[in-house]
Coordinates of C-alpha atoms in Angstrom, one line a residue:
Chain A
X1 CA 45.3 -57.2 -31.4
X2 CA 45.2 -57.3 -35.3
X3 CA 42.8 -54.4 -35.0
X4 CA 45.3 -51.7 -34.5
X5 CA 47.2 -51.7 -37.9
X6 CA 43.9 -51.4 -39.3
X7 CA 42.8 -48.5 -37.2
X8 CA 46.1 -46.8 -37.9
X9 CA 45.7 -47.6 -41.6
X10 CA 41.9 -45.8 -41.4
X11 CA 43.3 -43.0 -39.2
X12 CA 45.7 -42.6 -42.3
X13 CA 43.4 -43.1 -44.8
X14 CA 41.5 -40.6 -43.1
X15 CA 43.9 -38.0 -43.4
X16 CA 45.4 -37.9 -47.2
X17 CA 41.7 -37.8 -47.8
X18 CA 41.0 -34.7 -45.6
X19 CA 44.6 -33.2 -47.3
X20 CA 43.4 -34.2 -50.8
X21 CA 39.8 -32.2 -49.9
X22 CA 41.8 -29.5 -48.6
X23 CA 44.3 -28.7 -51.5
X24 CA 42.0 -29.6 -54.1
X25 CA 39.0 -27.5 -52.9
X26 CA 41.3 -24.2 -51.9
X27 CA 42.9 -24.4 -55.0
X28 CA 39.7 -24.8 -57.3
X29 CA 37.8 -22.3 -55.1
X30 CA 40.9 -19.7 -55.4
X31 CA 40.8 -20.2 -59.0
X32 CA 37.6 -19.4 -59.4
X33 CA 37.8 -16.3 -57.4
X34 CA 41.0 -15.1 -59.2
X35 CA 39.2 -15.8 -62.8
X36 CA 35.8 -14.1 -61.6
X37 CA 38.1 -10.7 -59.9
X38 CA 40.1 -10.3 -63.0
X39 CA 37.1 -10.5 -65.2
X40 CA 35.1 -7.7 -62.8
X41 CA 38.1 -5.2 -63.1
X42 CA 36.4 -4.8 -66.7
X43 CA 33.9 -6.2 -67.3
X44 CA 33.0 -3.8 -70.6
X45 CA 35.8 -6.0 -72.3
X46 CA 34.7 -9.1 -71.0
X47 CA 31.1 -8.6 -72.7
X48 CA 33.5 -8.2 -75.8
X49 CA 35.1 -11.1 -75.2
X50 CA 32.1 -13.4 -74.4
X51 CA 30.3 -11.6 -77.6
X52 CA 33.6 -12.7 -79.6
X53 CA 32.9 -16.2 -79.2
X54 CA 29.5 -15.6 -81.6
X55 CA 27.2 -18.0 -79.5
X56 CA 25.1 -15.4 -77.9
X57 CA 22.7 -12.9 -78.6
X58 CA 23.8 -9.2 -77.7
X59 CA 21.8 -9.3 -74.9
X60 CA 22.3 -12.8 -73.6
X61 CA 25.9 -11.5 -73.5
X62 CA 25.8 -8.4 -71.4
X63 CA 23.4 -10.6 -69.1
X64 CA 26.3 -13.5 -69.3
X65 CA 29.3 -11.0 -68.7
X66 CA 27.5 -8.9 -65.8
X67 CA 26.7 -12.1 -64.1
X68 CA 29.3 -14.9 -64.7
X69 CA 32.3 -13.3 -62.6
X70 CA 29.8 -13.0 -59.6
X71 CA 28.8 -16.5 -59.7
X72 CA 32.2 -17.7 -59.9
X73 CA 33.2 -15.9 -57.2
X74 CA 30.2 -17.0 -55.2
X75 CA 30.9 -20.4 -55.8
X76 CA 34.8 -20.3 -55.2
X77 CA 34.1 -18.7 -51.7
X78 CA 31.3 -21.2 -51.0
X79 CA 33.9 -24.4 -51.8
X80 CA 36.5 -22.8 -49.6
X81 CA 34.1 -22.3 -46.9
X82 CA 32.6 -25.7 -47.4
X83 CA 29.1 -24.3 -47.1
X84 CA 26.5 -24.9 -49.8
X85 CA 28.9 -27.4 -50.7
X86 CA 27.1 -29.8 -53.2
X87 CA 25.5 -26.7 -54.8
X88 CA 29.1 -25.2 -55.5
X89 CA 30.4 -28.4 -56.9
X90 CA 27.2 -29.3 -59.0
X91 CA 27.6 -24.9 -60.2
X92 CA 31.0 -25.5 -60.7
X93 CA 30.8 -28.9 -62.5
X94 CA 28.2 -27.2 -65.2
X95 CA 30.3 -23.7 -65.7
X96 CA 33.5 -26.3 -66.5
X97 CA 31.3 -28.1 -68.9
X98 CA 30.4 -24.9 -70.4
X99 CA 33.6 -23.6 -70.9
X100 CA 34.6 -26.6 -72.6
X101 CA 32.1 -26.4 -74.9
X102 CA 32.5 -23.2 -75.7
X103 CA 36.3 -23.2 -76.1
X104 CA 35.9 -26.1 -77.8
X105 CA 34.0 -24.5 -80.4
X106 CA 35.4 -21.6 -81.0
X107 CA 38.9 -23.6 -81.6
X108 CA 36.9 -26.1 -83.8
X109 CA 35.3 -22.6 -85.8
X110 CA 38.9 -21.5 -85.8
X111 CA 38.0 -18.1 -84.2
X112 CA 41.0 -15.4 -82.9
X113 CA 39.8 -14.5 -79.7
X114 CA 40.9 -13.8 -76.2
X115 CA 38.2 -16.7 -74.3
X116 CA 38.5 -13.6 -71.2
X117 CA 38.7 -17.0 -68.6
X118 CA 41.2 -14.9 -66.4
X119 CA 40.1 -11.4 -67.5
X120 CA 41.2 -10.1 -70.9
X121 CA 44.3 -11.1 -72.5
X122 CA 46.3 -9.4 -75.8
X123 CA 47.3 -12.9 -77.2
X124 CA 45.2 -15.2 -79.1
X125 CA 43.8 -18.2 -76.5
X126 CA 45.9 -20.8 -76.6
X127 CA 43.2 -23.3 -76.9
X128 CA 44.7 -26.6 -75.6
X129 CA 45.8 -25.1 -72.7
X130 CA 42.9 -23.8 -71.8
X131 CA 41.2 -26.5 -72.5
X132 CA 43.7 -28.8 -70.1
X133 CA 42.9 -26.8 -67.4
X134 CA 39.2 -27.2 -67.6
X135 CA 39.3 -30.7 -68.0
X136 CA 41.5 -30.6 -65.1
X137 CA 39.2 -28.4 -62.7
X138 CA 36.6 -30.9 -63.8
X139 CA 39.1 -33.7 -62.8
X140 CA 39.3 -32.4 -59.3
X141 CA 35.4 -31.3 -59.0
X142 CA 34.5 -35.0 -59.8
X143 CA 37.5 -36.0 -57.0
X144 CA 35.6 -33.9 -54.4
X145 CA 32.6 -35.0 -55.3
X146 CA 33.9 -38.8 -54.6
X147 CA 35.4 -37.6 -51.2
X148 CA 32.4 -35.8 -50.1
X149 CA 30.8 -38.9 -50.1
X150 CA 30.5 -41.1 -47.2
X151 CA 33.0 -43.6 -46.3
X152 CA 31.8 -46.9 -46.2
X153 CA 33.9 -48.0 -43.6
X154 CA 32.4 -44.8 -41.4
X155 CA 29.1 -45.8 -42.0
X156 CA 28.8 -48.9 -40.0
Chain B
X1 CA 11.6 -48.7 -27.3
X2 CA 15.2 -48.2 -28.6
X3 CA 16.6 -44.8 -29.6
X4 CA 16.7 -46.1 -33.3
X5 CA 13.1 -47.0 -33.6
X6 CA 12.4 -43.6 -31.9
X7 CA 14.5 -41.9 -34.5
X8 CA 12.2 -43.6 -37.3
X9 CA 13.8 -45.1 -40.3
X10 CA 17.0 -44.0 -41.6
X11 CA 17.4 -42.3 -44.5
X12 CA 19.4 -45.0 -47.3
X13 CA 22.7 -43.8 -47.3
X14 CA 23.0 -44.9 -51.0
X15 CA 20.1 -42.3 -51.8
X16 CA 21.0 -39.4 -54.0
X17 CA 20.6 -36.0 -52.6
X18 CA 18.9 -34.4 -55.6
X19 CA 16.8 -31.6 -53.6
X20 CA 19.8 -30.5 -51.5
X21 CA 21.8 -30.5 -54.2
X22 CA 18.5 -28.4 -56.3
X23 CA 18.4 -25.9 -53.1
X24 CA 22.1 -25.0 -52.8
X25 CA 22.9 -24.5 -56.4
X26 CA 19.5 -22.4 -56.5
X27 CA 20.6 -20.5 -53.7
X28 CA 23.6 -19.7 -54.5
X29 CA 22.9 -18.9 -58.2
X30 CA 20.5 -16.6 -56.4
X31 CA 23.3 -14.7 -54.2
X32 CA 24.9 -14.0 -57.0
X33 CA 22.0 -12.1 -58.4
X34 CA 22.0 -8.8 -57.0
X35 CA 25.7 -8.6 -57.3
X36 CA 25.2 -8.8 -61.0
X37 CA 22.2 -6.7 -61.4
X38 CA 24.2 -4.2 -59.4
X39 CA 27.5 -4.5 -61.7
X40 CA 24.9 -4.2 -64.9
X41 CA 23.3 -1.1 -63.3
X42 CA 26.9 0.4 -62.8
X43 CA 28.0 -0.5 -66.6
X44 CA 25.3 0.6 -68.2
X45 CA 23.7 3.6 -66.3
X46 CA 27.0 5.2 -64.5
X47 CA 29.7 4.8 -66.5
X48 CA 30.2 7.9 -68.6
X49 CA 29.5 7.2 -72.8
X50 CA 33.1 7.9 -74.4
X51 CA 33.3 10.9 -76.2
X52 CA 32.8 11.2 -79.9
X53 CA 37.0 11.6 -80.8
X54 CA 38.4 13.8 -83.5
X55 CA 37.7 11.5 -86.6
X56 CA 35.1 9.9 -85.5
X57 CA 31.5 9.0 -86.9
X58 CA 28.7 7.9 -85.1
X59 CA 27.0 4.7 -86.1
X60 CA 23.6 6.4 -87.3
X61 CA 25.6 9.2 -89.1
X62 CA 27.8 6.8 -90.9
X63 CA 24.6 4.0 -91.8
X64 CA 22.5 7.5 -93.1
X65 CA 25.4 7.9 -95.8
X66 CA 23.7 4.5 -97.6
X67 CA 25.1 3.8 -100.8
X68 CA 28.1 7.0 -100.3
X69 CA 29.8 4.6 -97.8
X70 CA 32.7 2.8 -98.1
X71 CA 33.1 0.1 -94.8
X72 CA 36.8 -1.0 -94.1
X73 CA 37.6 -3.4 -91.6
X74 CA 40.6 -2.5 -89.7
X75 CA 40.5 -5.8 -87.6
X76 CA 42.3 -9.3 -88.0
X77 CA 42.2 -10.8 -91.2
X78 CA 40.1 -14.4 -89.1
X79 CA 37.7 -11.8 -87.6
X80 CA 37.1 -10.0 -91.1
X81 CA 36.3 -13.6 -92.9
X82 CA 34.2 -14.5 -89.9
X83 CA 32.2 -11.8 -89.5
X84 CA 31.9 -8.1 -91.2
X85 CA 29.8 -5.2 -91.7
X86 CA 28.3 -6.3 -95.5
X87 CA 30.4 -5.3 -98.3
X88 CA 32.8 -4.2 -96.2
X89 CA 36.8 -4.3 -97.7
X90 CA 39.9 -6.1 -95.6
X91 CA 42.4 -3.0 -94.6
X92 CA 45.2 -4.3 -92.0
X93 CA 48.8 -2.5 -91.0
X94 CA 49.9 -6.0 -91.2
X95 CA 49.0 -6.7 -94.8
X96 CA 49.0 -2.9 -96.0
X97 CA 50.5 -2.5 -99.9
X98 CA 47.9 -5.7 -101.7
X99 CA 45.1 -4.8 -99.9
X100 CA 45.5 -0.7 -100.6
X101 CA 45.3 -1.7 -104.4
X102 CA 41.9 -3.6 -104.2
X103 CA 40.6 -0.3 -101.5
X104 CA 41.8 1.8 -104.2
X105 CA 39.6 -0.6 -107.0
X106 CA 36.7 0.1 -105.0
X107 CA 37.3 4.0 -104.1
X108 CA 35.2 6.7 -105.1
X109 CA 35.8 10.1 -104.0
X110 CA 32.1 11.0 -103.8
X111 CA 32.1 8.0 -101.1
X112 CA 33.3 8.6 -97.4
X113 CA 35.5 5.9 -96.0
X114 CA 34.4 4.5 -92.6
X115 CA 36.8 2.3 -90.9
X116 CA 36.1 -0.1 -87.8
X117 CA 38.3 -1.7 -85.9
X118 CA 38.0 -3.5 -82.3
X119 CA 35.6 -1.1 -79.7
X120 CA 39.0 -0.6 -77.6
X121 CA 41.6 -0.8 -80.3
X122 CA 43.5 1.8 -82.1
X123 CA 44.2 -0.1 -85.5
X124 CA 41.3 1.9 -87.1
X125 CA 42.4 5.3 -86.0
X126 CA 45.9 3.3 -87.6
X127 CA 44.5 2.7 -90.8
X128 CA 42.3 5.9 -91.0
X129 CA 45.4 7.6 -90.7
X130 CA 47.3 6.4 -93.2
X131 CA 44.5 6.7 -95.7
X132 CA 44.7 10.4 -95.2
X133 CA 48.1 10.8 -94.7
X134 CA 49.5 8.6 -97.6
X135 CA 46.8 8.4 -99.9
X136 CA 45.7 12.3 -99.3
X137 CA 41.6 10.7 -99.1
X138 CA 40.2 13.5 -97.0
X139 CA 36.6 11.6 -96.0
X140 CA 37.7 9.3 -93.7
X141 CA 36.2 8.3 -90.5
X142 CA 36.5 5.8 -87.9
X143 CA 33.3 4.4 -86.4
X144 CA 33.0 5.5 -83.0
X145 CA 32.4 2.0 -80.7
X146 CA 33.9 -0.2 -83.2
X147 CA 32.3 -3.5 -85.0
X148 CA 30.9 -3.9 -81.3
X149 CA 28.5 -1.2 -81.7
X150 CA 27.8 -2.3 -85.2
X151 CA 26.6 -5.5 -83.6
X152 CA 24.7 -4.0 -80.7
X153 CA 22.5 -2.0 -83.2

Protein backbone atom coordinates (compact mmCIF):
# COMPACT_ATOMS: atom_id res chain seq x y z
CA UNK A 1 0.00 0.00 0.00
CA UNK A 2 3.00 2.29 0.86
CA UNK A 3 4.15 1.55 -2.61
CA UNK A 4 1.94 3.98 -4.43
CA UNK A 5 3.24 7.42 -3.10
CA UNK A 6 6.44 6.16 -4.13
CA UNK A 7 5.48 5.14 -7.60
CA UNK A 8 3.70 8.50 -8.02
CA UNK A 9 6.74 10.24 -6.57
CA UNK A 10 9.03 8.28 -9.47
CA UNK A 11 6.32 8.92 -12.15
CA UNK A 12 7.03 12.61 -11.09
CA UNK A 13 10.40 12.43 -10.79
CA UNK A 14 10.29 11.05 -14.11
CA UNK A 15 8.75 13.75 -15.65
CA UNK A 16 10.55 17.24 -14.45
CA UNK A 17 13.49 15.23 -15.67
CA UNK A 18 12.11 14.53 -19.16
CA UNK A 19 10.89 18.55 -19.09
CA UNK A 20 14.41 19.60 -17.78
CA UNK A 21 15.97 17.36 -20.96
CA UNK A 22 13.48 18.86 -23.14
CA UNK A 23 13.96 22.67 -22.46
CA UNK A 24 17.55 22.43 -21.80
CA UNK A 25 18.45 20.43 -24.97
CA UNK A 26 16.00 22.63 -27.48
CA UNK A 27 17.20 25.60 -26.16
CA UNK A 28 21.13 24.70 -26.29
CA UNK A 29 20.55 23.04 -29.70
CA UNK A 30 18.54 26.27 -31.04
CA UNK A 31 21.35 28.28 -29.80
CA UNK A 32 23.78 26.68 -31.47
CA UNK A 33 21.95 26.71 -34.75
CA UNK A 34 21.12 30.51 -34.46
CA UNK A 35 25.01 31.20 -33.64
CA UNK A 36 26.31 28.84 -36.54
CA UNK A 37 23.27 30.68 -39.29
CA UNK A 38 24.26 34.01 -38.34
CA UNK A 39 27.89 33.36 -38.65
CA UNK A 40 27.24 31.48 -42.41
CA UNK A 41 25.40 34.69 -43.66
CA UNK A 42 29.08 35.96 -43.86
CA UNK A 43 31.30 34.16 -43.27
CA UNK A 44 34.21 36.46 -45.07
CA UNK A 45 33.81 38.59 -41.75
CA UNK A 46 33.71 35.91 -39.52
CA UNK A 47 37.34 34.73 -40.78
CA UNK A 48 38.04 38.44 -39.77
CA UNK A 49 36.74 38.05 -36.66
CA UNK A 50 38.29 34.66 -35.73
CA UNK A 51 41.73 36.18 -37.29
CA UNK A 52 41.12 39.21 -34.76
CA UNK A 53 41.52 37.09 -31.86
CA UNK A 54 45.45 36.53 -32.96
CA UNK A 55 45.59 32.75 -32.01
CA UNK A 56 45.66 31.33 -35.35
CA UNK A 57 47.54 31.03 -38.28
CA UNK A 58 45.90 32.64 -41.55
CA UNK A 59 45.19 29.53 -42.70
CA UNK A 60 44.09 27.71 -39.56
CA UNK A 61 41.55 30.51 -39.63
CA UNK A 62 39.92 30.35 -42.96
CA UNK A 63 39.90 26.43 -42.16
CA UNK A 64 38.29 27.48 -38.51
CA UNK A 65 35.69 30.03 -40.03
CA UNK A 66 34.62 27.81 -43.09
CA UNK A 67 34.01 24.92 -40.78
CA UNK A 68 32.91 26.07 -37.20
CA UNK A 69 29.32 27.37 -38.20
CA UNK A 70 28.60 23.92 -39.91
CA UNK A 71 29.63 21.94 -37.00
CA UNK A 72 27.59 24.01 -34.74
CA UNK A 73 24.74 23.62 -36.68
CA UNK A 74 25.34 19.91 -37.03
CA UNK A 75 25.51 19.44 -33.51
CA UNK A 76 22.53 21.81 -32.43
CA UNK A 77 20.26 19.70 -34.92
CA UNK A 78 21.73 16.43 -33.68
CA UNK A 79 20.83 17.50 -29.66
CA UNK A 80 17.36 18.52 -30.81
CA UNK A 81 16.89 15.38 -32.59
CA UNK A 82 18.46 13.37 -29.82
CA UNK A 83 20.41 11.31 -32.33
CA UNK A 84 24.22 10.95 -32.07
CA UNK A 85 23.48 12.23 -28.82
CA UNK A 86 26.69 11.73 -26.64
CA UNK A 87 28.74 12.78 -29.63
CA UNK A 88 26.83 16.22 -29.77
CA UNK A 89 27.17 16.77 -26.10
CA UNK A 90 30.93 15.57 -25.85
CA UNK A 91 31.30 18.30 -29.45
CA UNK A 92 29.46 20.69 -27.78
CA UNK A 93 31.18 20.39 -24.31
CA UNK A 94 34.77 20.91 -26.14
CA UNK A 95 33.58 24.01 -28.60
CA UNK A 96 32.14 25.72 -25.04
CA UNK A 97 35.51 25.04 -23.53
CA UNK A 98 37.13 26.59 -26.51
CA UNK A 99 35.25 29.55 -26.54
CA UNK A 100 36.05 30.20 -23.02
CA UNK A 101 39.39 29.97 -23.61
CA UNK A 102 39.54 32.04 -26.24
CA UNK A 103 37.36 34.79 -25.00
CA UNK A 104 39.03 34.56 -22.05
CA UNK A 105 42.18 35.46 -23.55
CA UNK A 106 41.52 37.94 -25.67
CA UNK A 107 39.78 39.86 -22.55
CA UNK A 108 42.86 38.99 -20.43
CA UNK A 109 45.23 40.46 -23.74
CA UNK A 110 42.83 43.38 -23.64
CA UNK A 111 41.97 43.00 -27.37
CA UNK A 112 38.88 45.31 -29.23
CA UNK A 113 37.24 42.77 -31.12
CA UNK A 114 33.76 41.60 -32.12
CA UNK A 115 34.39 37.47 -30.75
CA UNK A 116 31.62 36.90 -34.08
CA UNK A 117 29.79 34.08 -31.49
CA UNK A 118 26.36 35.23 -33.03
CA UNK A 119 27.70 36.51 -36.38
CA UNK A 120 29.47 39.85 -36.56
CA UNK A 121 28.62 42.63 -34.31
CA UNK A 122 29.71 46.69 -34.54
CA UNK A 123 30.25 46.94 -30.70
CA UNK A 124 33.25 45.74 -28.85
CA UNK A 125 32.46 42.08 -27.06
CA UNK A 126 31.21 42.56 -23.93
CA UNK A 127 33.40 39.95 -22.47
CA UNK A 128 31.66 38.91 -19.22
CA UNK A 129 28.71 38.45 -20.88
CA UNK A 130 29.81 36.37 -23.17
CA UNK A 131 31.62 34.64 -21.10
CA UNK A 132 28.36 33.92 -18.61
CA UNK A 133 26.64 32.46 -21.27
CA UNK A 134 29.30 29.92 -22.15
CA UNK A 135 29.74 28.92 -18.71
CA UNK A 136 26.13 28.63 -18.76
CA UNK A 137 25.71 26.40 -21.97
CA UNK A 138 28.42 24.43 -20.33
CA UNK A 139 26.20 24.38 -17.17
CA UNK A 140 23.37 22.85 -18.96
CA UNK A 141 25.63 20.43 -21.31
CA UNK A 142 27.03 18.92 -18.06
CA UNK A 143 23.03 18.79 -16.73
CA UNK A 144 22.23 16.62 -19.82
CA UNK A 145 24.93 14.74 -19.64
CA UNK A 146 23.78 13.77 -15.85
CA UNK A 147 20.10 13.10 -17.14
CA UNK A 148 21.19 11.10 -20.01
CA UNK A 149 22.46 8.79 -17.69
CA UNK A 150 20.57 5.95 -16.32
CA UNK A 151 18.49 6.10 -13.38
CA UNK A 152 19.32 3.99 -10.72
CA UNK A 153 16.09 3.32 -9.59
CA UNK A 154 15.25 2.21 -13.49
CA UNK A 155 17.95 -0.11 -13.50
CA UNK A 156 16.81 -2.75 -11.21
CA UNK B 1 18.63 -22.27 -19.55
CA UNK B 2 17.16 -18.87 -18.58
CA UNK B 3 16.80 -15.96 -21.04
CA UNK B 4 19.62 -14.02 -19.05
CA UNK B 5 22.28 -16.69 -19.33
CA UNK B 6 21.23 -16.90 -23.07
CA UNK B 7 21.71 -13.26 -23.39
CA UNK B 8 25.44 -13.67 -21.99
CA UNK B 9 26.73 -11.28 -19.53
CA UNK B 10 25.51 -7.80 -19.14
CA UNK B 11 27.27 -5.13 -20.03
CA UNK B 12 28.30 -3.01 -16.27
CA UNK B 13 26.04 -0.32 -16.38
CA UNK B 14 28.64 1.78 -14.44
CA UNK B 15 31.00 1.30 -17.64
CA UNK B 16 31.92 4.38 -19.51
CA UNK B 17 30.86 4.53 -23.08
CA UNK B 18 34.22 5.86 -24.47
CA UNK B 19 33.88 4.26 -28.21
CA UNK B 20 30.22 5.41 -28.70
CA UNK B 21 31.00 8.44 -27.47
CA UNK B 22 34.54 8.34 -30.03
CA UNK B 23 32.06 7.19 -33.02
CA UNK B 24 29.38 9.86 -32.69
CA UNK B 25 31.57 12.86 -32.22
CA UNK B 26 33.67 11.43 -35.22
CA UNK B 27 30.82 11.14 -37.22
CA UNK B 28 29.36 13.97 -36.77
CA UNK B 29 32.50 16.07 -36.95
CA UNK B 30 32.64 14.20 -40.29
CA UNK B 31 29.01 15.41 -41.55
CA UNK B 32 29.97 18.62 -41.12
CA UNK B 33 32.86 18.15 -43.50
CA UNK B 34 31.57 18.60 -46.87
CA UNK B 35 29.43 21.35 -45.76
CA UNK B 36 32.52 23.31 -45.01
CA UNK B 37 34.64 22.33 -47.81
CA UNK B 38 31.68 23.36 -49.82
CA UNK B 39 31.25 26.94 -48.00
CA UNK B 40 35.38 27.25 -48.49
CA UNK B 41 35.02 26.38 -52.17
CA UNK B 42 32.17 29.03 -52.58
CA UNK B 43 34.33 31.89 -50.54
CA UNK B 44 37.30 31.42 -52.12
CA UNK B 45 36.64 30.28 -55.79
CA UNK B 46 33.08 32.02 -56.53
CA UNK B 47 32.82 34.97 -54.89
CA UNK B 48 33.89 37.79 -57.22
CA UNK B 49 37.53 39.73 -55.85
CA UNK B 50 36.34 43.39 -55.08
CA UNK B 51 37.31 45.79 -57.41
CA UNK B 52 40.46 47.88 -57.01
CA UNK B 53 38.31 51.44 -55.84
CA UNK B 54 39.23 55.00 -56.90
CA UNK B 55 42.14 55.54 -54.29
CA UNK B 56 43.19 52.53 -53.93
CA UNK B 57 46.66 50.57 -54.01
CA UNK B 58 47.25 47.11 -54.19
CA UNK B 59 49.28 45.41 -51.57
CA UNK B 60 52.29 44.48 -54.01
CA UNK B 61 52.16 48.01 -55.64
CA UNK B 62 52.21 49.75 -52.23
CA UNK B 63 55.22 47.07 -50.49
CA UNK B 64 57.27 47.80 -54.16
CA UNK B 65 57.39 51.61 -53.03
CA UNK B 66 60.05 50.33 -50.11
CA UNK B 67 61.57 52.97 -48.27
CA UNK B 68 59.06 55.98 -50.42
CA UNK B 69 56.22 54.64 -48.15
CA UNK B 70 54.65 56.10 -45.44
CA UNK B 71 52.05 53.23 -43.54
CA UNK B 72 49.19 54.94 -41.51
CA UNK B 73 46.95 52.97 -39.56
CA UNK B 74 43.44 54.16 -39.80
CA UNK B 75 42.14 51.53 -37.23
CA UNK B 76 41.45 51.72 -33.37
CA UNK B 77 44.01 52.99 -31.34
CA UNK B 78 44.02 48.91 -29.15
CA UNK B 79 44.35 47.40 -32.60
CA UNK B 80 47.31 49.82 -33.72
CA UNK B 81 49.32 48.99 -30.27
CA UNK B 82 48.55 45.42 -30.78
CA UNK B 83 49.42 44.82 -34.02
CA UNK B 84 50.66 47.03 -37.14
CA UNK B 85 52.26 47.01 -40.38
CA UNK B 86 56.16 48.00 -39.08
CA UNK B 87 56.77 51.58 -38.68
CA UNK B 88 53.57 52.28 -39.42
CA UNK B 89 52.03 55.91 -37.74
CA UNK B 90 48.54 56.01 -35.54
CA UNK B 91 45.92 58.25 -37.75
CA UNK B 92 42.22 58.05 -36.22
CA UNK B 93 39.07 60.55 -36.91
CA UNK B 94 38.59 60.06 -33.24
CA UNK B 95 42.00 61.44 -32.22
CA UNK B 96 42.60 63.63 -35.38
CA UNK B 97 44.53 67.28 -34.50
CA UNK B 98 47.84 65.45 -32.01
CA UNK B 99 48.23 62.78 -34.09
CA UNK B 100 48.30 65.00 -37.61
CA UNK B 101 51.28 66.90 -35.92
CA UNK B 102 53.53 63.79 -35.35
CA UNK B 103 52.16 62.38 -39.40
CA UNK B 104 53.27 65.73 -40.32
CA UNK B 105 56.95 65.02 -38.27
CA UNK B 106 57.30 62.09 -40.26
CA UNK B 107 56.01 63.47 -43.88
CA UNK B 108 57.99 63.64 -46.82
CA UNK B 109 56.52 64.69 -50.00
CA UNK B 110 58.79 62.42 -52.09
CA UNK B 111 56.95 59.53 -49.84
CA UNK B 112 53.35 58.29 -50.84
CA UNK B 113 50.96 57.85 -47.90
CA UNK B 114 49.32 54.43 -47.70
CA UNK B 115 46.53 54.18 -45.24
CA UNK B 116 44.84 50.80 -43.93
CA UNK B 117 42.06 50.57 -42.12
CA UNK B 118 39.64 47.34 -41.30
CA UNK B 119 39.18 45.02 -44.82
CA UNK B 120 35.37 46.20 -44.60
CA UNK B 121 35.62 49.57 -43.02
CA UNK B 122 35.58 53.04 -44.43
CA UNK B 123 37.82 54.86 -41.81
CA UNK B 124 40.76 54.68 -44.16
CA UNK B 125 39.02 56.00 -47.25
CA UNK B 126 38.03 58.60 -43.88
CA UNK B 127 41.35 59.44 -43.12
CA UNK B 128 42.74 59.31 -46.70
CA UNK B 129 40.37 61.88 -47.42
CA UNK B 130 41.11 64.24 -45.17
CA UNK B 131 44.82 64.11 -45.81
CA UNK B 132 44.07 65.28 -49.24
CA UNK B 133 41.40 67.42 -48.63
CA UNK B 134 42.84 69.37 -45.53
CA UNK B 135 46.29 68.91 -45.78
CA UNK B 136 46.39 69.27 -49.84
CA UNK B 137 49.06 65.74 -49.67
CA UNK B 138 48.17 64.52 -53.15
CA UNK B 139 49.94 60.77 -52.76
CA UNK B 140 47.66 59.19 -50.82
CA UNK B 141 46.34 55.79 -51.04
CA UNK B 142 44.30 53.42 -49.14
CA UNK B 143 45.40 49.75 -49.27
CA UNK B 144 43.01 47.82 -51.09
CA UNK B 145 41.85 44.63 -48.54
CA UNK B 146 42.87 46.43 -45.48
CA UNK B 147 45.45 45.17 -42.53
CA UNK B 148 43.69 41.76 -43.45
CA UNK B 149 45.38 41.38 -46.58
CA UNK B 150 48.56 42.71 -45.08
CA UNK B 151 48.29 39.65 -42.89
CA UNK B 152 47.29 37.17 -45.47
CA UNK B 153 50.47 37.97 -47.42
Amino acid sequence: MNDQPTAAAAGAESIARRLLDLVLRCALGGLLIYAGVQKLRDLEQFFLDVQHFDLTPWNLSMAIAMYLPWLEVIVGVALIARRLYLGALTLNAAMTVVFLGAIGSAWWRGLDITCGCFGHENNQTNFPQHLALNGAMLAATVILAGLHRPNPAQRT
Amino acid sequence: MSAAAEAGPAPSPSRFPFRRIARETLLLAALSLPFAVWSGYSELKLRPEAPLAPGEVLLKDATAWGEKALWVDARSKARFEHKRIPGALWLNPEDWDPQVTKFLDEWDPEKHVIVYGERNGDTAQTVALRLREELKIPEVWVLHGGYEEWQRQ
